[in-house]
Tab-separated table of C-alpha atoms in Angstrom:
chain	number	residue	atom	x	y	z
A	1	UNK	CA	-12.775	-31.846	12.710
A	2	UNK	CA	-13.517	-28.527	14.410
A	3	UNK	CA	-11.542	-25.685	12.925
A	4	UNK	CA	-11.374	-22.019	13.763
A	5	UNK	CA	-10.255	-19.547	11.147
A	6	UNK	CA	-8.682	-16.365	12.470
A	7	UNK	CA	-8.189	-13.620	9.883
A	8	UNK	CA	-5.451	-11.118	10.716
A	9	UNK	CA	-5.331	-7.486	9.618
A	10	UNK	CA	-2.309	-8.191	7.442
A	11	UNK	CA	-2.603	-7.970	3.687
A	12	UNK	CA	-0.562	-10.130	1.353
A	13	UNK	CA	1.401	-7.066	0.192
A	14	UNK	CA	2.522	-5.979	3.680
A	15	UNK	CA	6.335	-5.732	4.022
A	16	UNK	CA	6.894	-6.575	0.361
A	17	UNK	CA	10.648	-6.073	0.729
A	18	UNK	CA	11.014	-8.784	3.384
A	19	UNK	CA	12.853	-11.926	2.328
A	20	UNK	CA	12.841	-15.567	3.374
A	21	UNK	CA	15.867	-14.967	5.582
A	22	UNK	CA	14.133	-12.110	7.373
A	23	UNK	CA	11.121	-14.318	8.073
A	24	UNK	CA	13.299	-17.110	9.447
A	25	UNK	CA	15.129	-14.570	11.562
A	26	UNK	CA	11.843	-13.593	13.241
A	27	UNK	CA	11.072	-17.212	14.146
A	28	UNK	CA	14.540	-17.779	15.544
A	29	UNK	CA	14.399	-14.517	17.473
A	30	UNK	CA	11.245	-15.612	19.237
A	31	UNK	CA	12.750	-19.016	20.011
A	32	UNK	CA	15.996	-17.492	21.297
A	33	UNK	CA	14.108	-14.959	23.416
A	34	UNK	CA	12.089	-17.737	24.994
A	35	UNK	CA	15.154	-19.891	25.680
A	36	UNK	CA	16.836	-16.919	27.374
A	37	UNK	CA	14.077	-16.956	30.002
A	38	UNK	CA	15.163	-20.363	31.322
A	39	UNK	CA	16.675	-23.694	30.375
A	40	UNK	CA	13.247	-25.309	30.648
A	41	UNK	CA	12.304	-23.389	27.473
A	42	UNK	CA	15.239	-24.786	25.498
A	43	UNK	CA	15.256	-24.110	21.783
A	44	UNK	CA	16.107	-26.834	19.282
A	45	UNK	CA	16.071	-26.865	15.506
A	46	UNK	CA	16.285	-29.476	12.789
A	47	UNK	CA	16.580	-29.204	9.024
A	48	UNK	CA	15.814	-32.261	6.886
A	49	UNK	CA	17.139	-31.818	3.344
A	50	UNK	CA	15.150	-34.838	2.141
A	51	UNK	CA	11.784	-33.351	3.143
A	52	UNK	CA	12.959	-29.691	2.838
A	53	UNK	CA	11.383	-28.955	6.234
A	54	UNK	CA	12.926	-26.720	8.906
A	55	UNK	CA	11.603	-27.221	12.443
A	56	UNK	CA	12.174	-24.659	15.215
A	57	UNK	CA	11.022	-25.783	18.640
A	58	UNK	CA	10.787	-24.495	22.222
A	59	UNK	CA	10.003	-26.779	25.107
A	60	UNK	CA	7.316	-25.942	27.666
A	61	UNK	CA	5.964	-23.088	25.542
A	62	UNK	CA	2.608	-22.416	23.912
A	63	UNK	CA	1.228	-19.325	22.191
A	64	UNK	CA	-2.134	-17.993	23.266
A	65	UNK	CA	-4.666	-17.309	20.544
A	66	UNK	CA	-4.989	-13.718	21.705
A	67	UNK	CA	-1.435	-13.082	20.508
A	68	UNK	CA	-2.757	-13.291	16.932
A	69	UNK	CA	-4.279	-9.858	17.416
A	70	UNK	CA	-1.932	-7.074	16.296
A	71	UNK	CA	-0.495	-5.318	19.304
A	72	UNK	CA	-0.796	-8.429	21.456
A	73	UNK	CA	2.218	-10.507	22.426
A	74	UNK	CA	2.983	-13.762	24.137
A	75	UNK	CA	6.151	-12.268	25.632
A	76	UNK	CA	6.522	-10.983	29.122
A	77	UNK	CA	8.098	-7.571	29.548
A	78	UNK	CA	11.724	-8.475	29.105
A	79	UNK	CA	14.474	-6.029	28.193
A	80	UNK	CA	16.734	-8.908	27.138
A	81	UNK	CA	14.353	-10.036	24.400
A	82	UNK	CA	15.663	-9.430	20.913
A	83	UNK	CA	12.173	-8.823	19.531
A	84	UNK	CA	10.225	-6.063	21.243
A	85	UNK	CA	7.149	-5.693	19.027
A	86	UNK	CA	5.270	-8.948	19.636
A	87	UNK	CA	4.643	-9.305	15.894
A	88	UNK	CA	7.587	-11.484	14.884
A	89	UNK	CA	5.938	-14.845	14.299
A	90	UNK	CA	2.882	-13.285	12.618
A	91	UNK	CA	5.061	-11.369	10.177
A	92	UNK	CA	7.138	-14.490	9.560
A	93	UNK	CA	4.018	-16.507	8.704
A	94	UNK	CA	2.910	-13.738	6.336
A	95	UNK	CA	6.217	-13.657	4.437
A	96	UNK	CA	6.599	-17.436	4.313
A	97	UNK	CA	3.028	-18.070	3.157
A	98	UNK	CA	3.371	-15.361	0.503
A	99	UNK	CA	6.469	-17.128	-0.821
A	100	UNK	CA	4.642	-20.471	-1.032
A	101	UNK	CA	6.245	-21.991	2.062
A	102	UNK	CA	3.645	-23.965	3.982
A	103	UNK	CA	3.810	-22.944	7.636
A	104	UNK	CA	2.474	-25.352	10.243
A	105	UNK	CA	2.655	-24.618	13.954
A	106	UNK	CA	2.219	-27.398	16.482
A	107	UNK	CA	1.107	-25.311	19.433
A	108	UNK	CA	0.527	-27.598	22.392
A	109	UNK	CA	-2.415	-29.776	21.290
A	110	UNK	CA	-3.373	-27.485	18.392
A	111	UNK	CA	-2.239	-27.240	14.775
A	112	UNK	CA	-2.030	-23.738	13.304
A	113	UNK	CA	-1.721	-23.353	9.541
A	114	UNK	CA	-1.122	-20.057	7.746
A	115	UNK	CA	-2.686	-19.078	4.429
A	116	UNK	CA	-4.424	-16.298	2.490
A	117	UNK	CA	-8.059	-15.687	1.650
A	118	UNK	CA	-9.667	-12.877	-0.318
A	119	UNK	CA	-11.407	-10.113	1.653
A	120	UNK	CA	-14.367	-8.415	-0.033
A	121	UNK	CA	-14.104	-5.564	2.435
A	122	UNK	CA	-10.435	-4.819	1.765
A	123	UNK	CA	-10.382	-6.136	-1.819
A	124	UNK	CA	-7.147	-8.015	-1.291
A	125	UNK	CA	-5.873	-11.284	0.132
A	126	UNK	CA	-5.514	-11.264	3.913
A	127	UNK	CA	-3.467	-13.564	6.124
A	128	UNK	CA	-5.407	-16.143	8.124
A	129	UNK	CA	-4.471	-18.821	10.625
A	130	UNK	CA	-6.522	-22.013	10.638
A	131	UNK	CA	-6.583	-23.605	14.093
A	132	UNK	CA	-7.575	-27.232	14.662
A	133	UNK	CA	-7.224	-29.750	17.451
A	134	UNK	CA	-4.615	-32.457	17.004
A	135	UNK	CA	-6.242	-35.854	17.312
A	136	UNK	CA	-4.557	-38.809	19.006
A	137	UNK	CA	-1.753	-36.584	20.206
A	138	UNK	CA	-0.388	-36.599	23.707
A	139	UNK	CA	-0.969	-33.178	25.192
A	140	UNK	CA	2.290	-31.263	25.718
A	141	UNK	CA	3.334	-27.697	26.220
A	142	UNK	CA	5.865	-27.385	23.396
A	143	UNK	CA	5.667	-25.246	20.300
A	144	UNK	CA	7.082	-26.224	16.915
A	145	UNK	CA	7.226	-24.133	13.753
A	146	UNK	CA	7.427	-26.330	10.653
A	147	UNK	CA	8.510	-24.388	7.554
A	148	UNK	CA	8.127	-26.436	4.383
A	149	UNK	CA	9.871	-26.050	1.046
A	150	UNK	CA	13.257	-24.799	2.281
A	151	UNK	CA	15.866	-25.977	-0.198
A	152	UNK	CA	19.370	-26.975	0.850
A	153	UNK	CA	20.718	-23.914	-0.947
A	154	UNK	CA	18.309	-21.612	0.896
A	155	UNK	CA	19.140	-23.197	4.238
A	156	UNK	CA	22.893	-22.949	3.646
A	157	UNK	CA	22.493	-19.269	2.757
A	158	UNK	CA	20.511	-18.603	5.916
A	159	UNK	CA	23.101	-20.404	8.065
A	160	UNK	CA	25.484	-17.564	7.254
A	161	UNK	CA	23.056	-15.190	8.990
A	162	UNK	CA	22.504	-17.257	12.123
A	163	UNK	CA	25.361	-18.158	14.447
A	164	UNK	CA	23.199	-20.744	16.187
A	165	UNK	CA	23.310	-22.753	12.972
A	166	UNK	CA	27.067	-22.410	12.456
A	167	UNK	CA	29.068	-25.148	14.122
A	168	UNK	CA	32.143	-24.074	16.081
A	169	UNK	CA	32.551	-20.668	14.466
A	170	UNK	CA	35.749	-18.818	15.345
A	171	UNK	CA	35.325	-16.223	18.063
A	172	UNK	CA	37.040	-14.242	20.797
A	173	UNK	CA	34.907	-13.405	23.817
A	174	UNK	CA	34.991	-9.853	25.162
A	175	UNK	CA	32.855	-8.009	27.685
A	176	UNK	CA	29.990	-6.969	25.386
A	177	UNK	CA	30.429	-9.052	22.260
A	178	UNK	CA	32.032	-11.928	20.438
A	179	UNK	CA	34.708	-10.965	17.931
A	180	UNK	CA	34.118	-13.250	14.950
A	181	UNK	CA	37.403	-14.441	13.464
A	182	UNK	CA	36.188	-16.673	10.609
A	183	UNK	CA	36.502	-15.092	7.166
A	184	UNK	CA	32.857	-15.934	6.313
A	185	UNK	CA	31.715	-13.606	9.110
A	186	UNK	CA	34.166	-10.780	8.440
A	187	UNK	CA	32.462	-7.410	8.110
A	188	UNK	CA	29.146	-8.696	9.489
A	189	UNK	CA	27.260	-7.344	12.478
A	190	UNK	CA	25.210	-9.822	14.503
A	191	UNK	CA	23.143	-9.160	17.598
A	192	UNK	CA	22.295	-12.049	19.877
A	193	UNK	CA	23.574	-14.481	17.256
A	194	UNK	CA	21.407	-13.160	14.411
A	195	UNK	CA	22.662	-11.147	11.435
A	196	UNK	CA	21.742	-7.469	11.331
A	197	UNK	CA	23.748	-5.726	8.612
A	198	UNK	CA	27.224	-5.365	7.088
A	199	UNK	CA	29.789	-2.772	8.044
A	200	UNK	CA	30.118	-0.130	5.348
A	201	UNK	CA	33.886	-0.236	4.993
A	202	UNK	CA	36.887	-2.432	5.769
A	203	UNK	CA	37.030	-4.414	9.005
A	204	UNK	CA	39.399	-6.831	10.656
A	205	UNK	CA	36.618	-9.017	12.013
A	206	UNK	CA	32.896	-9.545	12.357
A	207	UNK	CA	31.002	-8.887	15.601
A	208	UNK	CA	28.211	-10.524	17.566
A	209	UNK	CA	27.011	-7.929	20.062
A	210	UNK	CA	24.913	-8.618	23.123
A	211	UNK	CA	21.227	-7.763	22.992
A	212	UNK	CA	20.411	-4.337	24.408
A	213	UNK	CA	23.548	-2.455	23.354
A	214	UNK	CA	21.902	-0.959	20.267
A	215	UNK	CA	18.432	0.375	19.574
A	216	UNK	CA	16.913	-1.558	16.673
A	217	UNK	CA	14.006	-0.733	14.395
A	218	UNK	CA	11.329	-3.188	13.323
A	219	UNK	CA	13.301	-4.403	10.328
A	220	UNK	CA	16.384	-4.977	12.507
A	221	UNK	CA	18.540	-4.302	9.471
A	222	UNK	CA	20.456	-1.233	10.544
A	223	UNK	CA	22.328	0.189	13.498
A	224	UNK	CA	24.161	3.484	13.836
A	225	UNK	CA	27.575	3.163	12.191
A	226	UNK	CA	29.251	5.414	14.753
A	227	UNK	CA	27.943	3.324	17.663
A	228	UNK	CA	28.951	0.061	15.968
A	229	UNK	CA	32.499	1.313	15.337
A	230	UNK	CA	32.813	2.546	18.926
A	231	UNK	CA	31.702	-0.774	20.417
A	232	UNK	CA	33.856	-2.786	17.999
A	233	UNK	CA	36.931	-0.669	18.788
A	234	UNK	CA	36.290	-1.194	22.482
A	235	UNK	CA	36.072	-4.963	21.949
A	236	UNK	CA	39.318	-5.000	19.953
A	237	UNK	CA	41.256	-3.109	22.642
A	238	UNK	CA	39.882	-5.518	25.262
A	239	UNK	CA	40.972	-8.527	23.180
A	240	UNK	CA	44.478	-7.088	22.736
A	241	UNK	CA	45.131	-7.640	26.442
A	242	UNK	CA	44.849	-11.422	26.125
A	243	UNK	CA	45.164	-12.261	22.421
A	244	UNK	CA	48.553	-11.572	20.855
A	245	UNK	CA	47.223	-12.354	17.379
A	246	UNK	CA	44.709	-9.501	17.641
A	247	UNK	CA	47.456	-7.022	18.501
A	248	UNK	CA	49.535	-8.268	15.562
A	249	UNK	CA	46.644	-7.834	13.124
A	250	UNK	CA	45.861	-4.363	14.437
A	251	UNK	CA	49.486	-3.318	13.977
A	252	UNK	CA	49.594	-4.752	10.449
A	253	UNK	CA	46.507	-2.704	9.551
A	254	UNK	CA	47.544	0.435	11.442
A	255	UNK	CA	47.736	2.556	8.285
A	256	UNK	CA	44.509	1.209	6.758
A	257	UNK	CA	41.142	2.806	7.396
A	258	UNK	CA	39.141	0.201	9.313
A	259	UNK	CA	35.667	0.707	10.716
A	260	UNK	CA	36.208	-1.612	13.672
A	261	UNK	CA	39.456	0.114	14.723
A	262	UNK	CA	38.206	3.615	14.068
A	263	UNK	CA	38.112	4.518	17.775
A	264	UNK	CA	41.070	2.539	19.070
A	265	UNK	CA	42.768	5.668	20.391
A	266	UNK	CA	39.763	6.619	22.509
A	267	UNK	CA	39.714	3.135	24.052
A	268	UNK	CA	43.478	2.589	24.057
A	269	UNK	CA	45.420	0.763	26.775
A	270	UNK	CA	49.156	0.665	27.507
A	271	UNK	CA	49.641	-2.616	25.651
A	272	UNK	CA	48.284	-1.058	22.453
A	273	UNK	CA	50.029	2.328	22.649
A	274	UNK	CA	53.442	0.952	23.569
A	275	UNK	CA	53.264	-1.736	20.865
A	276	UNK	CA	52.484	0.930	18.271
A	277	UNK	CA	55.428	3.012	19.503
A	278	UNK	CA	57.822	0.072	19.397
A	279	UNK	CA	57.005	-0.578	15.737
A	280	UNK	CA	57.125	3.115	14.797
A	281	UNK	CA	60.426	3.820	16.573
A	282	UNK	CA	62.100	0.866	14.831
A	283	UNK	CA	61.008	2.114	11.426
A	284	UNK	CA	61.755	5.785	12.156
A	285	UNK	CA	64.398	6.051	14.916
A	286	UNK	CA	64.408	9.277	16.934
A	287	UNK	CA	61.529	10.642	14.847
A	288	UNK	CA	58.507	12.305	16.329
A	289	UNK	CA	55.212	11.320	14.668
A	290	UNK	CA	53.141	14.216	13.374
A	291	UNK	CA	49.706	14.298	11.802
A	292	UNK	CA	50.293	16.978	9.141
A	293	UNK	CA	53.453	18.173	7.413
A	294	UNK	CA	52.833	21.779	8.398
A	295	UNK	CA	53.071	20.729	12.053
A	296	UNK	CA	56.808	20.298	11.446
A	297	UNK	CA	57.204	24.014	10.720
A	298	UNK	CA	55.663	24.934	14.046
A	299	UNK	CA	57.691	22.414	16.009
A	300	UNK	CA	60.928	23.437	14.264
A	301	UNK	CA	60.458	26.926	15.686
A	302	UNK	CA	60.474	25.473	19.180
A	303	UNK	CA	63.102	22.716	18.959
A	304	UNK	CA	66.634	22.165	17.566
A	305	UNK	CA	67.394	19.189	15.293
A	306	UNK	CA	63.756	18.167	15.050
A	307	UNK	CA	63.177	14.899	13.112
A	308	UNK	CA	59.670	13.878	12.161
A	309	UNK	CA	57.525	11.478	10.160
A	310	UNK	CA	53.926	12.054	9.047
A	311	UNK	CA	51.483	9.274	10.029
A	312	UNK	CA	47.750	8.777	9.657
A	313	UNK	CA	45.356	10.291	12.157
A	314	UNK	CA	44.406	6.990	13.822
A	315	UNK	CA	48.035	5.947	14.265
A	316	UNK	CA	49.029	9.401	15.499
A	317	UNK	CA	46.292	9.500	18.134
A	318	UNK	CA	47.539	6.175	19.515
A	319	UNK	CA	51.267	6.986	19.358
A	320	UNK	CA	50.954	10.241	21.310
A	321	UNK	CA	49.525	8.282	24.239
A	322	UNK	CA	52.570	6.000	24.467
A	323	UNK	CA	55.358	6.247	27.027
A	324	UNK	CA	57.935	6.355	24.229
A	325	UNK	CA	56.372	9.410	22.620
A	326	UNK	CA	56.276	11.254	25.915
A	327	UNK	CA	59.918	10.430	26.606
A	328	UNK	CA	61.111	11.556	23.161
A	329	UNK	CA	59.068	14.746	23.285
A	330	UNK	CA	60.633	15.695	26.620
A	331	UNK	CA	64.145	14.980	25.304
A	332	UNK	CA	63.903	17.483	22.426
A	333	UNK	CA	66.125	20.536	22.850
A	334	UNK	CA	64.084	23.691	23.049
A	335	UNK	CA	65.184	26.751	21.198
A	336	UNK	CA	65.761	29.766	23.473
A	337	UNK	CA	62.989	32.277	23.564
A	338	UNK	CA	63.784	35.042	21.041
A	339	UNK	CA	64.796	38.440	22.370
A	340	UNK	CA	62.216	41.177	22.319
A	341	UNK	CA	62.549	43.835	19.604
A	342	UNK	CA	63.425	46.440	22.260
A	343	UNK	CA	66.286	44.277	23.570
A	344	UNK	CA	67.656	43.879	20.052
A	345	UNK	CA	67.375	47.623	19.390
A	346	UNK	CA	69.130	48.478	22.648
A	347	UNK	CA	71.908	45.986	21.916
A	348	UNK	CA	72.390	47.478	18.465
A	349	UNK	CA	72.576	50.961	20.003
A	350	UNK	CA	75.141	49.904	22.599
A	351	UNK	CA	77.298	48.219	19.956
A	352	UNK	CA	77.228	51.151	17.549
A	353	UNK	CA	76.797	54.295	19.657
A	354	UNK	CA	80.497	55.115	19.385
A	355	UNK	CA	80.208	55.702	15.644
A	356	UNK	CA	76.943	57.669	15.751
A	357	UNK	CA	76.765	61.419	15.554
A	358	UNK	CA	74.994	63.308	18.352
A	359	UNK	CA	72.126	64.112	16.018
A	360	UNK	CA	71.772	60.451	14.962
A	361	UNK	CA	71.798	59.335	18.605
A	362	UNK	CA	68.895	61.664	19.393
A	363	UNK	CA	66.853	60.644	16.341
A	364	UNK	CA	67.546	56.944	16.932
A	365	UNK	CA	66.429	57.168	20.572
A	366	UNK	CA	63.383	59.310	19.756
A	367	UNK	CA	62.123	57.267	16.804
A	368	UNK	CA	63.553	53.720	16.818
A	369	UNK	CA	63.921	52.992	20.525
A	370	UNK	CA	60.572	54.516	21.489
A	371	UNK	CA	58.742	52.683	18.672
A	372	UNK	CA	60.345	49.336	19.582
A	373	UNK	CA	58.557	49.342	22.939
A	374	UNK	CA	55.338	48.237	21.148
A	375	UNK	CA	56.919	45.832	18.670
A	376	UNK	CA	56.127	42.107	19.078
A	377	UNK	CA	57.865	38.906	17.981
A	378	UNK	CA	55.718	36.977	15.518
A	379	UNK	CA	56.329	33.227	15.886
């Protein structure tokens, strides 16, 4: 049998922190990217617990040998592709082979097998791919990655990081993402169906964002927390318009710090703001929400009979955008503007001039009344 051995410039110790799940993610990313280019490239997968083999397949797809060179890719320029580095399947083979998982690739009419061999030049084991022709096989244009030695426990764990492997997971569709409603996905961030990282903090839901919304690094394990919270808050406010249960859960958690509702106020709609006001006004009738207790002192200087209740910043920012808040604020009775010091001095003079001596009148006018011209009311 003719075999070609292609040694890659990847040492056995490269990406030592990568796990089995990260390697499988790379293979699925490539398969998903290919499927996204047309139904004729449909991805399928099969896990057999009896043989412990996971197969990931794309129809009408083959990988050119030149893609084994670092920097080369079998992908066309495609901004919708989840992987942008063209290294995904090579890195996956490296990690899997290092962890004693036999990797076999049926690539059209060829069989590719990954392994390691010692390099005298580099004094370490280097990844190689052995390529051989498949005998007595009908030529096709499909590619299949066969990963051996995946236990049921390992596969079940990976399923939690891949929505394509989860059957009928709970979701709410919004413009740029799926809100994931199952408890097993709460607090998780997915992109294009594949797990990226957890939220660092409490959340109402998990999220599966569309590809292209976030800039990802090679490891695809982190996105900017601010950006994630902004996009999640936007998705939640969108869902509120059609899903009553989402609005109810947001209201129940209105006083809890949640990463996925962190920017609700900035994305708020009338349904959200008026629902918040309805709940607040029932609990605290005729009260104006304020953010800090010292705000009450300032408002009391401007209004009579001012009633208030301190709420959290997130809740406050939503309440002040409601119609109810605006109506109550306009109904408050304003205190009259205080008289100027000069007006008060003149009034005092007019009320008491009849009991003043001529000398006192002159001194009062020369000292008090003249000085009062520059006095100011401190509010």
